[in-house]
Coordinates of C-alpha atoms in Angstrom, one line a residue:
R1 CA 19.5 89.9 27.1
V2 CA 21.0 87.3 24.8
Q3 CA 19.7 83.8 25.4
L4 CA 21.5 80.6 24.5
V5 CA 19.4 77.4 24.2
E6 CA 21.1 74.0 24.1
S7 CA 19.7 70.8 22.8
G8 CA 20.8 67.3 21.8
G9 CA 22.0 65.8 25.0
G10 CA 21.1 62.3 26.0
S11 CA 22.4 58.9 27.1
V12 CA 24.7 56.7 25.0
Q13 CA 27.0 53.8 25.5
A14 CA 30.8 54.3 25.4
G15 CA 32.0 54.7 21.9
G16 CA 28.8 56.3 20.8
S17 CA 28.1 59.8 19.4
L18 CA 25.9 62.8 20.2
R19 CA 25.5 66.2 18.5
L20 CA 24.8 69.2 20.7
S21 CA 23.2 72.4 19.3
C22 CA 23.1 75.9 20.7
A23 CA 21.0 78.6 19.3
A24 CA 21.6 82.2 20.2
S25 CA 18.6 84.6 20.3
E26 CA 20.6 87.3 18.6
W27 CA 24.0 88.0 17.2
I28 CA 26.5 88.9 19.9
G29 CA 28.9 91.8 19.2
S30 CA 30.8 92.1 16.0
G31 CA 32.4 88.7 16.1
P32 CA 31.6 86.5 19.0
C33 CA 33.5 83.5 20.3
M34 CA 31.1 80.7 21.1
G35 CA 31.9 77.5 22.9
W36 CA 31.1 74.7 25.3
F37 CA 32.1 73.9 28.8
R38 CA 31.0 71.0 31.0
Q39 CA 30.6 70.2 34.7
A40 CA 30.3 66.8 36.2
P41 CA 28.9 66.3 39.7
G42 CA 31.5 67.2 42.3
K43 CA 34.0 68.5 39.8
E44 CA 35.0 72.0 38.5
R45 CA 33.8 73.4 35.3
E46 CA 36.0 72.3 32.3
G47 CA 36.2 74.2 29.1
V48 CA 35.7 71.8 26.1
A49 CA 35.8 73.7 22.8
A50 CA 35.5 77.2 21.3
I51 CA 35.1 78.7 17.9
Y52 CA 35.7 82.2 16.7
S53 CA 32.9 83.4 14.5
G54 CA 35.2 85.8 12.6
D55 CA 37.2 83.1 10.8
G56 CA 36.0 79.8 12.1
S57 CA 39.1 79.1 14.1
A58 CA 38.4 76.2 16.5
Y59 CA 40.1 75.3 19.7
Y60 CA 39.8 72.2 21.9
A61 CA 40.7 70.9 25.3
D62 CA 43.3 68.1 25.2
S63 CA 40.7 65.8 26.7
V64 CA 38.5 66.0 23.7
K65 CA 40.9 66.7 20.9
G66 CA 40.4 64.3 18.0
R67 CA 37.0 63.2 19.2
F68 CA 34.9 66.4 19.4
T69 CA 34.3 68.9 16.6
I70 CA 32.8 72.3 17.1
S71 CA 31.2 74.1 14.1
Q72 CA 29.0 77.1 13.5
D73 CA 26.2 78.4 11.3
N74 CA 26.5 82.1 11.5
A75 CA 23.4 82.7 9.4
N76 CA 21.3 81.1 12.2
N77 CA 23.4 82.1 15.2
T78 CA 23.9 78.4 16.0
V79 CA 26.9 76.5 17.2
Y80 CA 27.3 72.7 17.2
L81 CA 29.4 70.2 19.1
Q82 CA 29.7 66.8 17.4
M83 CA 30.9 64.3 20.0
N84 CA 32.3 61.0 18.8
G85 CA 34.0 58.2 20.6
L86 CA 32.3 59.2 23.9
K87 CA 33.7 57.9 27.1
P88 CA 32.2 57.6 30.6
E89 CA 34.4 60.4 31.7
D90 CA 32.6 62.7 29.3
T91 CA 29.5 62.4 31.4
A92 CA 28.5 65.9 32.5
M93 CA 26.1 68.8 32.0
Y94 CA 27.2 70.6 28.9
Y95 CA 26.7 74.4 28.7
C96 CA 26.9 76.6 25.6
A97 CA 28.7 79.9 26.2
A98 CA 29.3 83.0 24.1
D99 CA 31.4 86.2 24.5
A100 CA 31.9 89.3 22.5
R101 CA 35.5 90.1 23.4
G102 CA 36.9 88.8 20.2
S103 CA 39.5 86.3 19.0
W104 CA 42.0 87.1 21.7
Y105 CA 39.6 85.7 24.3
C106 CA 38.6 82.7 22.3
G107 CA 39.8 79.5 23.8
P108 CA 38.3 76.4 25.5
G109 CA 39.7 77.4 28.9
A110 CA 38.0 80.8 28.7
T111 CA 34.5 79.4 28.0
T112 CA 33.8 79.0 31.7
T113 CA 34.1 82.8 32.1
F114 CA 32.2 83.9 29.0
G115 CA 29.6 86.6 29.4
Y116 CA 26.7 84.5 28.3
S117 CA 25.8 80.9 29.0
G118 CA 22.8 78.6 28.6
Q119 CA 20.9 76.3 31.0
G120 CA 22.8 73.2 29.9
T121 CA 22.0 69.8 28.5
Q122 CA 22.9 66.5 30.1
V123 CA 25.2 64.0 28.5
T124 CA 25.5 60.6 30.1
V125 CA 27.9 57.9 28.8
S126 CA 27.6 54.4 30.1
S127 CA 30.4 51.8 30.0

């Protein structure tokens, strides 16, 4: 079974930056969509960003657009989430997710239903 391992979480002050990484144990399908979703205590899961491995198309939730950047390293089955301008409301457990259903299913909102997900990494932003 494919394993996704996240790293890079931590605690920062508002306005700071963090870079999350997600390494997949193997390639997923012929062109996976990989992404991130998050969940804060007492709140529902929220899709954050997604990237289609086939052409690098990236998609973002409105709440993070302009502040977060998703990128990929296909040679190493790794996806990154660069988070700048962090706000206290970004505080959550961040999960990496992947799916083999292709570009039509690639979007931030779909990440919460992807076929594979990791254990999560905590991001805490203080004001």
